[in-house]
Amino acid sequence: MITLTDLRKVYPSPDGDVVALDGIDLTVDRGEIHGIVGPSGAGKSTLMRCLTALERPTSGTVAIDGVELTGLAQRELRRQRRRIGMVFQHVNLLDARTALDNVAYPLRIAGTPKAQARARALELLDLVGLADRGGSHPAYLSGGQQQRVGIARALAADPAVLLCDEPSSALDWTTTRQVLELIKQVRDRLGLTVLIITHEMSVVRQVCDSVTLLSRGRVAQHGSLRDVVTDYGTTLARDLIPLAATPVGDKRAQLEVSFSSADFAVADVLALLVELNALAGVESGTIESLAGERVGRFQLDLKAGDATQVIDRLRGFGLHVEVTR
Amino acid sequence: MMFAALEINWDVWQTLPGRTLETLGQTLLASLVVLLIGLPIGVLVHVTEPGGLRPQVVVHRITTFIVNVGRSVPFIVLMFLLIPVTRWIAGTSIGWRALSIPLAIGCIPFFARIAENALRGVGKGKVEAALMVGASRLQVITGVLLRESLPGLVGGITVTEVTLIGYSAITGAVGGGGLGSLAYNYGYSRYMFDVMIIVTVVFFVIVQVVQMAGDLAARRLDHTR
């Protein structure tokens, strides 16, 4: 379990202090995969650096499974860091060592005998599907393979928590899916608590159970994936179910309809849209399976004069409607 | 006319193997000292820099200053300047052994700077990754910084080695023995052009061998290509 309490980080600068984190409270339960999203400059990287205690927060606390990292002495901090597995955007494998030795490195650091460390490393390489590449140096592995080795290394010291900093941002789409799937598998098998920092909503859609939106160093929105996507009209709900932008003509209105299969049978909603088609045509729309539900968003284009009638009908049915134009 | 003047002074040529050994011995002795002192200084400069593994502004400034001062004194001046030190350590200020002292001191800052540069090439992310798995600073220095920069360090050692060989010839002009003394005492002072040529050839061969060995070692150690 990860607990952040009123976490603040201020960087002093000649032009005035820069507040990177402005009082973050956050709890991620054991076994949960939690995504932290936000535009660049929102404080994601600073948050990650405070979580790993590579950076000391200005105030507030960071605790992993009840052990507070802030204020630990160097030696004890080193011991606690082994309970945190870290996956980096740029992997950061050691070029001079083979894949196997990279995975064994955290164990060797901790004083595990070489043979034992290598045996464990081989198990982990097997877990990430690279048992046959142990002898290769990182330069001879593909980006996806390197990240798999990175994940295996993060798991070497049996951590309780896996922190992933933009784990897939340097990878192509297919490899991203594989790497995220692997993170999910690892969570399922080892019961880890996982925190993923990312700027890609697709990552959140694919693996996260819950999500936090950071904005200017504060928590702007927070909740389980199911809760945030059905909190229609919020930033996360919109970003998680994106719609293509469509042009709007003069004297036309535009409506956005959002719904979840938790509240409606999808077929009933579609039937209603078909019924209203003569007045309001669907311009763009999407239905996604998220957190066990199907969540949909449709954009309707209609004559400005018909707006009231259509809105009443949709709202009467119980749907969430927003006038976007 | 040139060829007519080129007579071979066999008596001088006979001293060539001995003088070559002196040059090699002097260079080797100085190299060991340069490596043992220069590398730690390079590491110190690198880890104490702002944003480094162990930022220490004062230590960083002082070491950088010493390295820069050392690098800015021309070797021939340094050699004269260090005569008392040489005499104090070696008991004499002539001979290849004694003059390996200013030779080493002259090259320490040079190599420290080169080593620091090689260390700088190791990505910060690698250091952070090691710190994240609980590595101590010493473990980061040995297991990450030095090990990852090894190909670059070997390249730097090769460059330093060639510089040392060149400087070692200069010591020959002030009683440091070796091939430099042959070139100075016979080739220059007594117009023995053949001695000049053969010394040049031997230097060329030595440098060539060092450079090739260094390149080979660096390539063997580099796993990124």
Coordinates of C-alpha atoms in Angstrom, one line a residue:
Chain A
M1 CA 0.0 0.0 0.0
I2 CA 1.2 3.5 -0.9
T3 CA 0.1 6.4 1.2
L4 CA 0.9 10.1 0.5
T5 CA -0.1 12.7 3.0
D6 CA -0.1 16.4 2.2
L7 CA 3.0 16.0 0.1
R8 CA 4.5 19.3 -0.9
K9 CA 7.7 20.0 -2.9
V10 CA 8.9 23.5 -3.5
Y11 CA 12.0 24.3 -5.6
P12 CA 13.6 27.5 -4.6
S13 CA 14.6 29.6 -7.6
P14 CA 15.9 33.2 -8.0
D15 CA 12.7 34.2 -9.8
G16 CA 10.5 33.0 -6.9
D17 CA 9.8 29.5 -5.5
V18 CA 8.4 26.9 -7.9
V19 CA 5.7 24.8 -6.3
A20 CA 5.9 21.4 -8.0
L21 CA 3.6 19.5 -5.6
D22 CA 1.0 21.4 -3.7
G23 CA -0.4 19.1 -1.0
I24 CA -1.0 15.7 -2.5
D25 CA -3.1 13.2 -0.6
L26 CA -3.2 9.8 -2.2
T27 CA -3.8 6.1 -1.2
V28 CA -3.2 3.2 -3.4
D29 CA -4.4 -0.1 -2.0
R30 CA -2.5 -3.4 -2.1
G31 CA -2.8 -5.2 -5.4
E32 CA -4.2 -2.1 -7.2
I33 CA -2.9 -0.7 -10.4
H34 CA -3.1 3.1 -10.1
G35 CA -2.5 5.5 -12.9
I36 CA -1.2 9.1 -12.4
V37 CA -1.9 11.3 -15.4
G38 CA -1.6 15.0 -16.1
P39 CA -0.1 17.4 -18.6
S40 CA 3.6 17.9 -18.6
G41 CA 4.5 20.2 -15.7
A42 CA 1.7 18.9 -13.6
G43 CA 4.1 17.4 -11.1
K44 CA 4.2 13.8 -12.2
S45 CA 8.0 13.4 -12.3
T46 CA 8.5 15.3 -9.1
L47 CA 5.9 13.0 -7.5
M48 CA 7.8 9.9 -8.7
R49 CA 11.1 11.3 -7.4
C50 CA 9.5 11.9 -4.0
L51 CA 8.0 8.4 -4.0
T52 CA 11.4 6.9 -4.5
A53 CA 13.0 9.3 -2.0
L54 CA 15.5 10.3 -4.7
E55 CA 14.1 13.7 -3.8
R56 CA 13.1 14.8 -0.3
P57 CA 9.7 16.4 -0.2
T58 CA 9.5 19.9 1.3
S59 CA 6.8 18.7 3.7
G60 CA 4.3 15.8 4.0
T61 CA 5.0 12.1 4.1
V62 CA 5.4 9.1 1.8
A63 CA 4.8 5.7 3.3
I64 CA 5.1 2.3 1.6
D65 CA 3.2 -0.5 3.4
G66 CA 3.2 1.7 6.5
V67 CA 6.9 2.5 6.5
E68 CA 7.6 6.2 6.2
L69 CA 10.4 6.9 3.7
T70 CA 10.7 10.6 4.5
G71 CA 13.2 11.2 7.2
L72 CA 14.9 7.8 7.0
A73 CA 18.7 7.7 7.4
Q74 CA 20.7 6.7 4.2
R75 CA 21.4 3.1 5.2
E76 CA 17.8 2.4 6.2
L77 CA 16.5 4.2 3.1
R78 CA 18.7 2.0 0.9
R79 CA 17.1 -1.1 2.6
Q80 CA 13.6 0.3 2.1
R81 CA 14.2 1.2 -1.5
R82 CA 14.7 -2.5 -2.2
R83 CA 11.0 -2.9 -1.4
I84 CA 10.2 -0.6 -4.3
G85 CA 10.7 -1.9 -7.9
M86 CA 11.2 0.8 -10.4
V87 CA 10.5 0.7 -14.1
F88 CA 11.9 3.6 -16.1
Q89 CA 10.8 5.2 -19.4
H90 CA 14.3 4.8 -20.8
V91 CA 14.8 1.4 -19.1
N92 CA 18.3 2.4 -17.8
L93 CA 19.8 -1.0 -18.2
L94 CA 23.6 -1.3 -17.7
D95 CA 25.2 -1.7 -21.1
A96 CA 28.3 -3.4 -19.8
R97 CA 26.2 -6.3 -18.3
T98 CA 24.2 -9.0 -19.9
A99 CA 20.4 -9.1 -19.5
L100 CA 20.8 -11.8 -16.8
D101 CA 23.4 -9.8 -14.9
N102 CA 21.2 -6.7 -15.1
V103 CA 18.4 -8.6 -13.5
A104 CA 20.8 -10.1 -10.9
Y105 CA 22.3 -6.7 -10.1
P106 CA 19.9 -5.6 -7.4
L107 CA 20.5 -8.9 -5.6
R108 CA 24.3 -8.7 -6.0
I109 CA 24.1 -5.2 -4.5
A110 CA 22.3 -6.6 -1.5
G111 CA 25.0 -9.3 -1.1
T112 CA 23.2 -12.3 -2.5
P113 CA 25.8 -14.9 -3.7
K114 CA 26.4 -14.9 -7.4
A115 CA 25.0 -18.3 -8.2
Q116 CA 21.9 -17.7 -6.2
A117 CA 21.3 -14.2 -7.7
R118 CA 21.7 -15.6 -11.2
A119 CA 19.3 -18.5 -10.6
R120 CA 16.7 -16.0 -9.3
A121 CA 17.4 -13.7 -12.3
L122 CA 16.8 -16.6 -14.7
E123 CA 13.4 -17.3 -13.1
L124 CA 12.5 -13.6 -13.6
L125 CA 13.6 -13.6 -17.2
D126 CA 11.5 -16.6 -17.7
L127 CA 8.5 -14.8 -16.1
V128 CA 8.9 -11.9 -18.6
G129 CA 9.4 -14.4 -21.4
L130 CA 13.1 -13.8 -22.1
A131 CA 14.6 -16.9 -20.6
D132 CA 16.6 -17.5 -23.8
R133 CA 18.1 -14.0 -24.0
G134 CA 19.9 -13.9 -20.7
G135 CA 23.3 -13.8 -22.3
S136 CA 22.6 -10.9 -24.5
H137 CA 23.7 -7.3 -23.8
P138 CA 21.0 -4.7 -23.8
A139 CA 22.2 -3.2 -27.1
Y140 CA 21.2 -6.4 -28.8
L141 CA 17.7 -6.4 -27.5
S142 CA 14.7 -4.6 -29.0
G143 CA 13.1 -1.8 -27.1
G144 CA 10.3 -4.0 -25.9
Q145 CA 12.7 -6.7 -24.8
Q146 CA 14.8 -4.2 -22.9
Q147 CA 11.7 -3.0 -21.0
R148 CA 10.9 -6.6 -20.1
V149 CA 14.4 -7.0 -18.7
G150 CA 13.7 -3.7 -16.9
I151 CA 10.6 -5.1 -15.3
A152 CA 12.4 -8.3 -14.4
R153 CA 15.1 -6.2 -12.7
A154 CA 12.5 -4.2 -10.8
L155 CA 11.1 -7.5 -9.5
A156 CA 14.4 -9.0 -8.5
A157 CA 14.4 -7.9 -4.8
D158 CA 10.8 -9.1 -4.3
P159 CA 9.4 -5.6 -3.9
A160 CA 6.0 -4.8 -2.5
V161 CA 5.4 -1.9 -4.8
L162 CA 6.2 -1.4 -8.5
L163 CA 6.6 2.1 -9.7
C164 CA 6.5 2.7 -13.4
D165 CA 7.5 6.0 -14.9
E166 CA 6.2 6.3 -18.4
P167 CA 7.0 2.6 -18.9
S168 CA 5.7 2.5 -22.5
S169 CA 6.3 6.1 -23.8
A170 CA 9.3 5.1 -25.8
L171 CA 7.7 2.1 -27.3
D172 CA 5.5 1.5 -30.3
W173 CA 1.8 0.6 -30.0
T174 CA 2.0 -3.2 -30.1
T175 CA 5.0 -3.3 -27.8
T176 CA 3.2 -1.0 -25.4
R177 CA 0.3 -3.4 -25.2
Q178 CA 2.6 -6.3 -24.5
V179 CA 4.5 -4.5 -21.8
L180 CA 1.3 -3.3 -20.1
E181 CA -0.1 -6.8 -20.3
L182 CA 3.0 -8.0 -18.6
I183 CA 2.7 -5.5 -15.8
K184 CA -0.9 -6.7 -15.3
Q185 CA 0.2 -10.3 -15.3
V186 CA 2.9 -9.6 -12.8
R187 CA 0.4 -7.8 -10.5
D188 CA -1.9 -10.8 -10.7
R189 CA 0.8 -13.3 -9.9
L190 CA 2.7 -11.5 -7.3
G191 CA 0.0 -9.3 -5.7
L192 CA 2.0 -6.1 -6.1
T193 CA 0.8 -2.6 -5.7
V194 CA 1.5 -0.8 -9.0
L195 CA 1.7 2.9 -9.7
I196 CA 2.0 4.0 -13.3
I197 CA 2.9 7.5 -14.2
T198 CA 1.9 8.3 -17.8
H199 CA 0.7 11.0 -20.1
E200 CA -1.1 8.4 -22.3
M201 CA -4.8 7.8 -21.5
S202 CA -4.6 4.5 -23.4
V203 CA -2.3 3.2 -20.7
V204 CA -4.9 4.0 -18.1
R205 CA -7.7 2.4 -20.2
Q206 CA -5.7 -0.8 -20.6
V207 CA -4.4 -1.6 -17.2
C208 CA -5.4 0.8 -14.4
D209 CA -8.0 0.1 -11.7
S210 CA -8.0 3.6 -10.5
V211 CA -6.6 6.9 -11.6
T212 CA -5.5 10.3 -10.3
L213 CA -5.4 13.4 -12.5
L214 CA -2.7 15.9 -11.4
S215 CA -2.9 19.5 -12.4
R216 CA -0.5 22.2 -11.3
G217 CA 0.8 20.1 -8.4
R218 CA -2.7 19.2 -7.0
V219 CA -5.0 16.3 -7.3
A220 CA -7.6 17.5 -9.8
Q221 CA -9.6 14.3 -10.0
H222 CA -9.3 10.9 -8.4
G223 CA -11.2 7.7 -8.2
S224 CA -11.7 4.2 -9.6
L225 CA -11.7 3.9 -13.3
R226 CA -15.4 3.1 -13.3
D227 CA -16.3 6.1 -11.1
V228 CA -14.3 8.6 -13.2
V229 CA -15.6 7.6 -16.6
T230 CA -19.2 7.8 -15.4
D231 CA -18.5 11.2 -13.8
Y232 CA -19.6 12.6 -17.2
G233 CA -18.3 15.8 -18.4
T234 CA -15.2 15.8 -16.2
T235 CA -11.7 16.0 -17.7
L236 CA -10.9 12.4 -17.1
A237 CA -14.2 11.1 -18.4
R238 CA -13.6 13.1 -21.6
D239 CA -10.0 12.1 -22.0
L240 CA -10.6 8.5 -21.3
I241 CA -13.4 8.2 -23.9
P242 CA -12.1 10.6 -26.6
L243 CA -14.3 11.7 -29.5
A244 CA -13.1 13.0 -32.8
A245 CA -13.7 16.7 -33.2
T246 CA -16.3 17.5 -35.8
P247 CA -17.1 20.8 -37.5
V248 CA -20.3 22.6 -36.7
G249 CA -22.4 24.6 -39.2
D250 CA -24.2 27.9 -38.7
K251 CA -27.5 27.7 -36.8
R252 CA -26.6 24.2 -35.8
A253 CA -26.3 22.9 -32.2
Q254 CA -24.1 20.1 -30.9
L255 CA -24.9 17.8 -28.0
E256 CA -22.9 15.2 -26.2
V257 CA -24.5 12.2 -24.8
S258 CA -22.7 10.0 -22.3
F259 CA -23.8 6.7 -20.7
S260 CA -22.6 3.5 -19.1
S261 CA -23.9 0.0 -19.3
A262 CA -24.1 0.1 -15.5
D263 CA -27.2 2.2 -15.9
F264 CA -28.6 1.4 -19.4
A265 CA -28.8 -1.4 -21.8
V266 CA -26.6 -0.3 -24.6
A267 CA -29.1 -1.5 -27.2
D268 CA -31.8 0.8 -25.7
V269 CA -29.6 3.8 -25.9
L270 CA -28.7 3.0 -29.5
A271 CA -32.4 2.5 -30.3
L272 CA -33.2 5.9 -28.9
L273 CA -30.5 7.5 -31.0
V274 CA -31.9 5.8 -34.1
E275 CA -35.4 7.1 -33.1
L276 CA -34.0 10.6 -32.8
N277 CA -32.0 10.4 -36.0
A278 CA -34.4 12.4 -38.1
L279 CA -33.8 15.4 -35.7
A280 CA -30.3 14.8 -34.5
G281 CA -27.7 12.9 -36.5
V282 CA -24.7 11.1 -34.8
E283 CA -21.6 13.0 -35.9
S284 CA -19.1 10.9 -34.0
G285 CA -19.2 8.4 -31.2
T286 CA -17.5 5.6 -29.3
I287 CA -18.2 2.7 -27.0
E288 CA -15.4 1.3 -25.0
S289 CA -15.2 -1.6 -22.6
L290 CA -13.7 -0.2 -19.4
A291 CA -13.5 -1.5 -15.9
G292 CA -16.0 -4.2 -16.8
E293 CA -18.6 -1.8 -18.2
R294 CA -19.3 -0.5 -21.6
V295 CA -19.1 3.2 -21.6
G296 CA -20.2 5.3 -24.5
R297 CA -20.1 8.9 -25.8
F298 CA -21.9 10.3 -28.8
Q299 CA -21.9 13.6 -30.4
L300 CA -25.1 14.7 -32.1
D301 CA -25.6 17.5 -34.7
L302 CA -29.0 19.2 -34.9
K303 CA -30.8 22.3 -35.9
A304 CA -30.5 24.9 -33.1
G305 CA -34.3 25.1 -33.0
D306 CA -34.7 21.4 -32.3
A307 CA -32.3 21.4 -29.3
T308 CA -34.8 21.8 -26.5
Q309 CA -37.0 19.0 -27.8
V310 CA -34.1 16.6 -28.3
I311 CA -32.5 17.4 -25.0
D312 CA -35.8 16.8 -23.1
R313 CA -36.2 13.5 -24.8
L314 CA -32.7 12.3 -24.0
R315 CA -32.8 13.6 -20.4
G316 CA -36.3 12.1 -20.0
F317 CA -34.7 8.8 -20.8
G318 CA -32.1 9.5 -18.1
L319 CA -29.0 10.1 -20.2
H320 CA -26.3 12.6 -19.4
V321 CA -26.5 15.4 -22.0
E322 CA -24.2 18.4 -22.5
V323 CA -24.7 21.2 -25.0
T324 CA -21.3 21.6 -26.5
R325 CA -22.3 24.2 -29.0
Chain B
M1 CA 73.9 15.5 -51.3
M2 CA 71.4 14.5 -48.6
F3 CA 72.2 10.9 -49.0
A4 CA 75.9 11.5 -49.0
A5 CA 75.5 13.2 -45.6
L6 CA 73.5 10.3 -44.2
E7 CA 76.2 8.2 -42.7
I8 CA 75.3 5.6 -40.1
N9 CA 76.7 6.0 -36.6
W10 CA 76.7 2.3 -35.5
D11 CA 78.1 3.0 -32.1
V12 CA 75.1 5.2 -31.3
W13 CA 72.6 2.7 -32.9
Q14 CA 73.9 0.0 -30.5
T15 CA 72.5 2.0 -27.6
L16 CA 69.1 2.0 -29.2
P17 CA 67.6 -1.1 -27.4
G18 CA 68.7 0.1 -24.0
R19 CA 67.4 3.6 -24.6
T20 CA 64.1 2.2 -25.9
L21 CA 63.7 0.2 -22.7
E22 CA 64.4 3.3 -20.7
T23 CA 61.6 5.2 -22.5
L24 CA 59.2 2.3 -22.0
G25 CA 60.2 1.9 -18.4
Q26 CA 59.8 5.6 -17.7
T27 CA 56.4 5.7 -19.4
L28 CA 55.1 2.6 -17.7
L29 CA 56.2 3.8 -14.2
A30 CA 54.6 7.2 -14.8
S31 CA 51.4 5.6 -16.2
L32 CA 50.9 3.6 -13.1
V33 CA 51.1 6.7 -11.0
V34 CA 48.9 8.7 -13.3
L35 CA 46.2 6.0 -13.3
L36 CA 46.3 5.5 -9.5
I37 CA 46.1 9.2 -8.7
G38 CA 44.4 10.6 -11.8
L39 CA 41.4 8.3 -11.8
P40 CA 40.4 9.0 -8.2
I41 CA 40.7 12.7 -8.9
G42 CA 38.5 12.4 -12.0
V43 CA 35.9 10.5 -10.0
L44 CA 36.1 13.1 -7.2
V45 CA 35.6 15.9 -9.7
H46 CA 32.6 14.1 -11.3
V47 CA 30.7 13.0 -8.2
T48 CA 31.1 16.3 -6.3
E49 CA 29.8 18.5 -9.2
P50 CA 26.4 20.1 -8.6
G51 CA 23.7 17.5 -9.3
G52 CA 26.3 14.7 -9.0
L53 CA 26.2 11.6 -6.9
R54 CA 27.6 13.5 -3.8
P55 CA 27.4 17.2 -4.6
Q56 CA 30.2 19.2 -2.7
V57 CA 30.6 22.6 -4.2
V58 CA 33.8 23.5 -2.3
V59 CA 35.5 20.2 -3.0
H60 CA 34.5 20.3 -6.6
R61 CA 35.8 23.9 -7.1
I62 CA 39.1 23.1 -5.4
T63 CA 39.8 19.9 -7.3
T64 CA 38.7 21.5 -10.6
F65 CA 41.0 24.4 -9.9
I66 CA 44.0 22.2 -9.2
V67 CA 43.3 20.2 -12.3
N68 CA 43.1 23.4 -14.4
V69 CA 46.3 24.8 -12.9
G70 CA 48.1 21.6 -13.5
R71 CA 46.9 21.5 -17.1
S72 CA 47.9 25.1 -17.8
V73 CA 51.6 24.7 -16.9
P74 CA 53.6 23.6 -20.0
F75 CA 55.3 20.4 -19.3
I76 CA 58.8 21.7 -19.9
V77 CA 58.2 24.4 -17.4
L78 CA 56.7 22.0 -14.9
M79 CA 59.7 19.8 -15.2
F80 CA 62.1 22.6 -14.2
L81 CA 59.7 23.7 -11.5
L82 CA 59.6 20.3 -10.0
I83 CA 63.3 19.7 -9.8
P84 CA 63.4 20.2 -6.0
V85 CA 60.5 17.7 -5.6
T86 CA 62.2 15.2 -7.9
R87 CA 65.4 15.5 -6.0
W88 CA 63.6 15.2 -2.7
I89 CA 61.8 12.0 -3.7
A90 CA 64.4 10.3 -5.9
G91 CA 67.6 11.8 -4.4
T92 CA 68.6 13.0 -7.9
S93 CA 67.2 15.0 -10.7
I94 CA 68.6 13.1 -13.6
G95 CA 68.0 9.6 -15.0
W96 CA 64.8 8.0 -16.4
R97 CA 63.6 6.9 -13.0
A98 CA 63.9 10.3 -11.4
L99 CA 62.3 12.1 -14.3
S100 CA 59.3 9.8 -14.3
I101 CA 58.2 11.8 -11.3
P102 CA 57.6 15.2 -13.1
L103 CA 56.3 13.1 -16.0
A104 CA 53.6 11.5 -13.9
I105 CA 52.7 14.7 -12.1
G106 CA 52.4 16.5 -15.4
C107 CA 50.0 14.0 -16.8
I108 CA 47.8 13.4 -13.7
P109 CA 45.6 16.5 -14.3
F110 CA 45.4 15.6 -18.0
F111 CA 44.1 12.1 -17.3
A112 CA 41.9 13.3 -14.5
R113 CA 40.1 15.5 -17.0
I114 CA 39.8 12.8 -19.5
A115 CA 38.5 10.3 -16.9
E116 CA 35.9 12.9 -15.7
N117 CA 34.8 13.2 -19.3
A118 CA 34.4 9.5 -19.7
L119 CA 32.4 9.3 -16.5
R120 CA 30.2 12.1 -17.6
G121 CA 29.1 9.9 -20.6
V122 CA 27.3 7.5 -18.2
G123 CA 23.6 8.4 -18.2
K124 CA 22.1 9.8 -15.1
G125 CA 19.3 7.3 -15.4
K126 CA 21.6 4.4 -14.9
V127 CA 22.9 6.0 -11.7
E128 CA 19.3 6.5 -10.5
A129 CA 18.3 3.0 -11.4
A130 CA 21.2 1.7 -9.3
L131 CA 20.4 4.0 -6.4
M132 CA 16.8 2.8 -6.6
V133 CA 17.7 -0.9 -6.1
G134 CA 19.6 0.2 -3.0
A135 CA 23.1 0.6 -4.2
S136 CA 25.5 2.6 -2.0
R137 CA 27.4 5.5 -3.5
L138 CA 30.6 3.4 -3.6
Q139 CA 28.7 0.6 -5.3
V140 CA 27.4 3.1 -7.9
I141 CA 31.0 4.4 -8.5
T142 CA 32.5 1.0 -9.0
G143 CA 29.5 -1.0 -10.5
V144 CA 28.0 1.7 -12.7
L145 CA 30.2 4.8 -13.3
L146 CA 33.5 3.1 -13.7
R147 CA 32.2 -0.1 -15.3
E148 CA 29.9 1.6 -17.7
S149 CA 32.5 4.1 -18.8
L150 CA 35.2 1.4 -19.1
P151 CA 35.4 1.6 -23.0
G152 CA 35.8 5.4 -22.7
L153 CA 38.3 5.2 -19.9
V154 CA 40.4 2.7 -21.9
G155 CA 40.3 5.1 -24.8
G156 CA 41.3 7.9 -22.5
I157 CA 44.2 5.8 -21.1
T158 CA 45.4 5.2 -24.7
V159 CA 45.4 9.0 -25.4
T160 CA 47.2 9.6 -22.1
E161 CA 49.7 6.9 -22.9
V162 CA 50.6 8.5 -26.2
T163 CA 51.0 11.9 -24.5
L164 CA 53.2 10.3 -21.8
I165 CA 55.5 8.8 -24.5
G166 CA 55.8 12.2 -26.1
Y167 CA 56.5 14.0 -22.8
S168 CA 59.0 11.3 -21.9
A169 CA 61.1 12.3 -24.9
I170 CA 61.2 15.9 -23.5
T171 CA 62.7 14.6 -20.3
G172 CA 65.6 13.2 -22.5
A173 CA 66.7 16.7 -23.2
V174 CA 67.4 17.4 -19.5
G175 CA 69.1 14.2 -18.5
G176 CA 66.0 11.9 -18.5
G177 CA 67.7 9.3 -20.7
G178 CA 65.6 7.2 -23.1
L179 CA 65.1 7.8 -26.8
G180 CA 64.6 11.5 -26.3
S181 CA 68.2 11.8 -25.0
L182 CA 69.5 10.0 -28.2
A183 CA 67.6 12.5 -30.4
Y184 CA 68.8 15.5 -28.4
N185 CA 72.4 14.5 -27.7
Y186 CA 73.3 12.9 -31.0
G187 CA 70.6 13.8 -33.5
Y188 CA 70.3 17.5 -32.5
S189 CA 73.6 18.4 -30.9
R190 CA 75.9 16.4 -33.2
Y191 CA 73.9 16.6 -36.4
M192 CA 73.5 12.8 -36.6
F193 CA 70.6 12.8 -38.9
D194 CA 70.4 8.9 -39.0
V195 CA 69.9 8.9 -35.3
M196 CA 67.0 11.4 -35.6
I197 CA 65.4 9.1 -38.2
I198 CA 65.7 5.9 -36.4
V199 CA 64.4 7.5 -33.1
T200 CA 61.4 8.8 -35.1
V201 CA 60.8 5.3 -36.5
V202 CA 60.9 3.7 -33.0
F203 CA 58.6 6.3 -31.6
F204 CA 56.2 5.7 -34.5
V205 CA 56.2 2.0 -33.9
I206 CA 55.7 2.3 -30.1
V207 CA 52.8 4.8 -30.5
Q208 CA 51.2 2.7 -33.2
V209 CA 51.3 -0.5 -31.1
V210 CA 49.9 1.4 -28.0
Q211 CA 47.1 2.9 -30.1
M212 CA 46.2 -0.4 -31.7
A213 CA 46.2 -2.3 -28.4
G214 CA 44.1 0.5 -26.8
D215 CA 41.5 0.5 -29.7
L216 CA 41.3 -3.3 -29.6
A217 CA 40.7 -3.3 -25.8
A218 CA 38.1 -0.5 -26.0
R219 CA 36.2 -2.4 -28.7
R220 CA 36.3 -5.6 -26.8
L221 CA 34.9 -3.8 -23.7
D222 CA 32.2 -1.9 -25.6
H223 CA 29.0 -3.9 -25.6
T224 CA 26.8 -1.2 -27.2
R225 CA 27.7 -2.0 -30.8

